[in-house]
Short mmCIF file of C-alpha atoms in Angstrom, two decimals:
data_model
loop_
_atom_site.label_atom_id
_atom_site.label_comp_id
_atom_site.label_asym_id
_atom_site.label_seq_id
_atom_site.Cartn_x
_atom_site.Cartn_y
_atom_site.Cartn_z
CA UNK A 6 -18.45 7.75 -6.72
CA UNK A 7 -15.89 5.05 -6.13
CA UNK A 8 -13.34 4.51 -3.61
CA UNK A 9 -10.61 1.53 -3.48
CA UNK A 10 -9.25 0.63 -0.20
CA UNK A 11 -7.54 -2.20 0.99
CA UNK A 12 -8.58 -4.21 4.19
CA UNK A 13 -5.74 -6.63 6.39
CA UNK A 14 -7.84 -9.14 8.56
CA UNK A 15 -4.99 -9.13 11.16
CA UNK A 16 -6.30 -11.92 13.09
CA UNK A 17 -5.49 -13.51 9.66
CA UNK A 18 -2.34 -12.42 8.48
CA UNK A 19 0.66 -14.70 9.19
CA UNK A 20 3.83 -12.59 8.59
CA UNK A 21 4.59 -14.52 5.70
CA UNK A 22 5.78 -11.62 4.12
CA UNK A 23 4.23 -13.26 0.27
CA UNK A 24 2.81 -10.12 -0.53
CA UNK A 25 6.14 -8.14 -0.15
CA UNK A 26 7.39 -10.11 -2.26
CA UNK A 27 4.57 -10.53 -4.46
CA UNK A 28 4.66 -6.52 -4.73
CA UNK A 29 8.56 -6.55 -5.05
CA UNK A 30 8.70 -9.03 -8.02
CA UNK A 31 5.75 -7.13 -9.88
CA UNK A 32 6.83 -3.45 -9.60
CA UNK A 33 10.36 -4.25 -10.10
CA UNK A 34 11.73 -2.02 -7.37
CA UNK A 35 15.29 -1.50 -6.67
CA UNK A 36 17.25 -3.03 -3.19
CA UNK A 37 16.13 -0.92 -0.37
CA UNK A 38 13.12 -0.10 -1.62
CA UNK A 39 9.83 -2.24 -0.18
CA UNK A 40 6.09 -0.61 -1.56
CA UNK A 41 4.81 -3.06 0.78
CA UNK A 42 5.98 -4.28 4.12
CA UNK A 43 4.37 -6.34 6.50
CA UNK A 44 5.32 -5.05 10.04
CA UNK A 45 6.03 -7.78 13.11
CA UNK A 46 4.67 -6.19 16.49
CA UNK A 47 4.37 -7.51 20.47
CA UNK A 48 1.13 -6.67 21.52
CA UNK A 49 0.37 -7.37 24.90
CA UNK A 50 1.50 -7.46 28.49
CA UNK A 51 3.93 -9.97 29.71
CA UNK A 52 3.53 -12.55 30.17
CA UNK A 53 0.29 -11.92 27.83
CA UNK A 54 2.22 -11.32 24.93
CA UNK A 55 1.56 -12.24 21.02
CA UNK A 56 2.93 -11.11 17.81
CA UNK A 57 1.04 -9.09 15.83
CA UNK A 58 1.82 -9.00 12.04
CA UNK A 59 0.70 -6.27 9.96
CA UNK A 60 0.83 -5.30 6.39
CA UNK A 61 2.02 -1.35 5.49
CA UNK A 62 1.75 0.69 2.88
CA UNK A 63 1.14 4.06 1.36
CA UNK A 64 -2.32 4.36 3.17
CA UNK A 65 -4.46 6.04 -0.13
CA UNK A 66 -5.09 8.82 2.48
CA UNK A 67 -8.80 11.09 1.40
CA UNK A 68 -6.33 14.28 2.76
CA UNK A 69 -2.91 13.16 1.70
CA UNK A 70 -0.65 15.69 2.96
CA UNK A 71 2.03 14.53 0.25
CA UNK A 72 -0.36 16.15 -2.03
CA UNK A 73 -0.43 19.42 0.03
CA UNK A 74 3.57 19.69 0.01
CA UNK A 75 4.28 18.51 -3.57
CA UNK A 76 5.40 21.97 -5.19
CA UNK A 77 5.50 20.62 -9.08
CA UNK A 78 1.98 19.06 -8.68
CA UNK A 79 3.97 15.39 -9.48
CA UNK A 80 1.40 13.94 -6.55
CA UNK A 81 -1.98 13.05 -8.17
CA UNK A 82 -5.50 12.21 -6.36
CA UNK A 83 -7.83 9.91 -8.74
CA UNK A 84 -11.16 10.60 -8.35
CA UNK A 85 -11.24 6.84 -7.20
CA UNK A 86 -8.98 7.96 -4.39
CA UNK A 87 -5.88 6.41 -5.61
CA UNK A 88 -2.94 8.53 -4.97
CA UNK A 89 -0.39 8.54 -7.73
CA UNK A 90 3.12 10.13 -8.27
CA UNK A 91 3.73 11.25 -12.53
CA UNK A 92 7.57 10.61 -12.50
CA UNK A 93 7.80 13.22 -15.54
CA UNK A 94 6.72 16.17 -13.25
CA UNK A 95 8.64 15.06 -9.53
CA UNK A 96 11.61 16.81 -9.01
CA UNK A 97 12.84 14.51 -6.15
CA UNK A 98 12.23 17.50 -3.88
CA UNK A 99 11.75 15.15 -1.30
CA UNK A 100 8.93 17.17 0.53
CA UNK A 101 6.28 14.29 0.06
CA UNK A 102 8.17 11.91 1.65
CA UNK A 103 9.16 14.53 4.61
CA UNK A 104 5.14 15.52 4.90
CA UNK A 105 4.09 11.64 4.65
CA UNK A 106 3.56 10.55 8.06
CA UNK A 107 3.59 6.80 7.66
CA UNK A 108 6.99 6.39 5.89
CA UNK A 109 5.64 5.25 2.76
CA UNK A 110 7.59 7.00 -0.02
CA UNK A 111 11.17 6.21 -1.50
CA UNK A 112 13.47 7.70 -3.40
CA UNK A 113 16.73 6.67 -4.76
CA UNK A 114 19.52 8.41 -6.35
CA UNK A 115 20.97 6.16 -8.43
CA UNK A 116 20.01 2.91 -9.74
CA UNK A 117 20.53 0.12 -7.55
CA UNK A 118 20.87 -3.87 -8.16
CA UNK A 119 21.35 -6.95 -5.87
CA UNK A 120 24.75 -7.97 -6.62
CA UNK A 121 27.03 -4.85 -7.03
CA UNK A 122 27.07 -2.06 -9.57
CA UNK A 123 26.12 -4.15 -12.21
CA UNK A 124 22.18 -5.35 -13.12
CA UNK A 125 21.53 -9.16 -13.75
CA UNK A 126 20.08 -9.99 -17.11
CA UNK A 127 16.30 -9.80 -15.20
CA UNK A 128 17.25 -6.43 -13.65
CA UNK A 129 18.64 -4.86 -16.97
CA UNK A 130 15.73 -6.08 -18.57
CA UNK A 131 13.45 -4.46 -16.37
CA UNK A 132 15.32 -1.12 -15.44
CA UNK A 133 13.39 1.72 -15.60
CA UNK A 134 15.71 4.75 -15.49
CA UNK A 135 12.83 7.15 -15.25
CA UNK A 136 12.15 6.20 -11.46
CA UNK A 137 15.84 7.02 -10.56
CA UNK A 138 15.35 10.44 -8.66
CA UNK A 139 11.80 10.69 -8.56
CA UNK A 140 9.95 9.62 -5.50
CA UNK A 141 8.06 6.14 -5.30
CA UNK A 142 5.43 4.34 -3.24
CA UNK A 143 2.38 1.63 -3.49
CA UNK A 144 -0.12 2.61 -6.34
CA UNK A 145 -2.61 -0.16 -5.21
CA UNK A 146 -1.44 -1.54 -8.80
CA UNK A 147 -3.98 1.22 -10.11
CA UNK A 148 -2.16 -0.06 -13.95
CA UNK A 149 -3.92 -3.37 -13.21
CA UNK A 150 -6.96 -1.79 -12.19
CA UNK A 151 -7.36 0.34 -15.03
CA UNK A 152 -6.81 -2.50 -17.27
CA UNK A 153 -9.30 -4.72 -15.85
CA UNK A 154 -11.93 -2.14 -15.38
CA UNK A 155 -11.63 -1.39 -19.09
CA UNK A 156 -12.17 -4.72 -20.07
CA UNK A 157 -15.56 -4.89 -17.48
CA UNK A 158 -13.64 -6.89 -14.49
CA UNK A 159 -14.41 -5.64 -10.72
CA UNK A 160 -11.28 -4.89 -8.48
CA UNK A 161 -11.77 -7.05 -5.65
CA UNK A 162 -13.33 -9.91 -7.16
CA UNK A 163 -11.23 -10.57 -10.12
CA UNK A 164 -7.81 -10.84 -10.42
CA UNK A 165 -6.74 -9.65 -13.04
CA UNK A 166 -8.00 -6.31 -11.81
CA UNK A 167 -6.47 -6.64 -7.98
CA UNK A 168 -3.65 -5.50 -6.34
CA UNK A 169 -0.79 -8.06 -6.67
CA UNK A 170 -0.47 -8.30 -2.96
CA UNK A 171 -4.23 -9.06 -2.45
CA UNK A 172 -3.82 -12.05 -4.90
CA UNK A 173 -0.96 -13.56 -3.15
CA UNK A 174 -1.95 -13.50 0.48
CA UNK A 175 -1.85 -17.02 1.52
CA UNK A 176 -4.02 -16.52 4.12
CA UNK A 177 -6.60 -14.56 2.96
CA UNK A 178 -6.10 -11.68 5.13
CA UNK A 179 -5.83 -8.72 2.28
CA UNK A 180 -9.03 -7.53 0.65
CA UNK A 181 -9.73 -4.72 -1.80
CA UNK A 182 -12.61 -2.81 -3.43
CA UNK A 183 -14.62 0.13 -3.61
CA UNK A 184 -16.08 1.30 -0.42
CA UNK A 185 -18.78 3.10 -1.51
CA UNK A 186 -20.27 0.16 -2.46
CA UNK A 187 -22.71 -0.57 0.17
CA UNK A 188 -23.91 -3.66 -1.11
CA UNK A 189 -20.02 -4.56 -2.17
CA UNK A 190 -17.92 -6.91 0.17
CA UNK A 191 -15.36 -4.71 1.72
CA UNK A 192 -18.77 -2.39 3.37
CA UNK A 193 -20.01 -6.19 4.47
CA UNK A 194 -16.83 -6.63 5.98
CA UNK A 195 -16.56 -3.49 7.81
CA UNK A 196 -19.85 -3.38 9.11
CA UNK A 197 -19.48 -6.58 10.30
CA UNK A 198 -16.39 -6.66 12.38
CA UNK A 199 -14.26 -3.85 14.29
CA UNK A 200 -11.60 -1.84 12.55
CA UNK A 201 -9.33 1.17 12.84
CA UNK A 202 -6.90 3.25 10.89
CA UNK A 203 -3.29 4.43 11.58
CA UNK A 204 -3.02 7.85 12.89
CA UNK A 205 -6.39 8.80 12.26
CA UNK A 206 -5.93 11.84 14.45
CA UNK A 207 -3.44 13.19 11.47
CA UNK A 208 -7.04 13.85 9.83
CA UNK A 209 -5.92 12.35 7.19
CA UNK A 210 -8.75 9.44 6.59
CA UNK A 211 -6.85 6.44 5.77
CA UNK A 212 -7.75 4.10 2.43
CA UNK A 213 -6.39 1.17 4.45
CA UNK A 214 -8.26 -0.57 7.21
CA UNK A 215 -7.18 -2.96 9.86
CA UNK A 216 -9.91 -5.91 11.24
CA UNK A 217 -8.88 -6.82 14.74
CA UNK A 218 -10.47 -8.02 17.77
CA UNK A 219 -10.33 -7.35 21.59
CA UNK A 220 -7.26 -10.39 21.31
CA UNK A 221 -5.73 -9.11 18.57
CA UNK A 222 -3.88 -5.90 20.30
#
């Protein structure tokens, strides 16, 4: 079996905030709406304090309670553990963004554009009406993945087959691949330094891990 998950080194991440935009410019979203954030955090105890900066997103949870809620079955689990939404079936119910418990779901409305009720020429030209009342989130670009997998590339290592954000992190700090590799890099990475995931306790097993070190937080 496969399944993608993404990795943030957060000793290496640098709050640059490329892959927001990276994910913004790719995905097209609206104003307001942000697949991929990158959080800026005080860890410590003064005067011991740092910033922490650290990259957020729909998590590609194993027991997604968005899926649990989701009465018109619009919420989709890929057997590679990608969690997708089919706009044709959401009824912008709302209920998955409610039962998500990392705030990682959108929805808006209306359409929405940067400079008033009217798109620029880039906006018009890449306005997708069928994402106006439907809910929204990170799909770990599973369009590219699909694509690149057809053609025999490996998520992770090429590309053309990686998430956007993973491409453009300056730092190096994102990684992606299949976990269930054990030979892969993201298991060599795991095993080799110390990790957790957000609100584990929520049982809901996480497809995003976080590197840190005793320093870090």
């Amino acid at each position: 079996m496969t399944r993608y998950v993404m990795v943030a080194d957060l000793r290496r991440c640098v709050g640059c905030q490329t892959c927001t935009a990276a994910c913004k410019e790719g995905n097209a979203t609206p104003p307001g709406v942000q697949w991929r954030r990158v959080l800026d955090l005080e860890a410590g105890t003064y005067p011991e304090v740092s910033r922490v900066f650290v990259p957020f997103g729909c998590q590609h949870c194993a027991n997604p309670p968005c899926l649990e809620v989701c009465p018109s079955t619009a919420t989709k689990q890929r057997e590679d553990g990608i969690i997708t939404i089919d706009d044709d079936l959401c009824i912008g119910c709302s209920y998955c963004i409610m039962a998500c418990p990392y705030d990682a779901r959108s929805l808006i409305d209306q359409p929405r554009y940067a400079f008033g009720e009217m798109p620029t020429e880039a906006e018009a030209a890449r306005l997708n009406k069928s994402t106006v009342g439907v809910a929204s989130k990170c799909t770990f670009c599973a369009g590219r993945i699909d694509a690149g997998t057809a053609r025999g590339l490996v998520p992770g290592r090429d590309p053309e087959a990686t998430p956007l954000c993973v491409n453009a992190c300056i730092s190096g700090a994102l990684s992606f691949g299949d976990i269930e590799d054990k030979s892969g890099p993201i298991a060599a990475l795991l095993a080799e330094n110390r990790w957790f995931r957000l609100q584990e306790r929520e049982g809901t097993e996480p497809g995003f891990y976080y590197i840190w070190d005793k320093g870090t937080l």
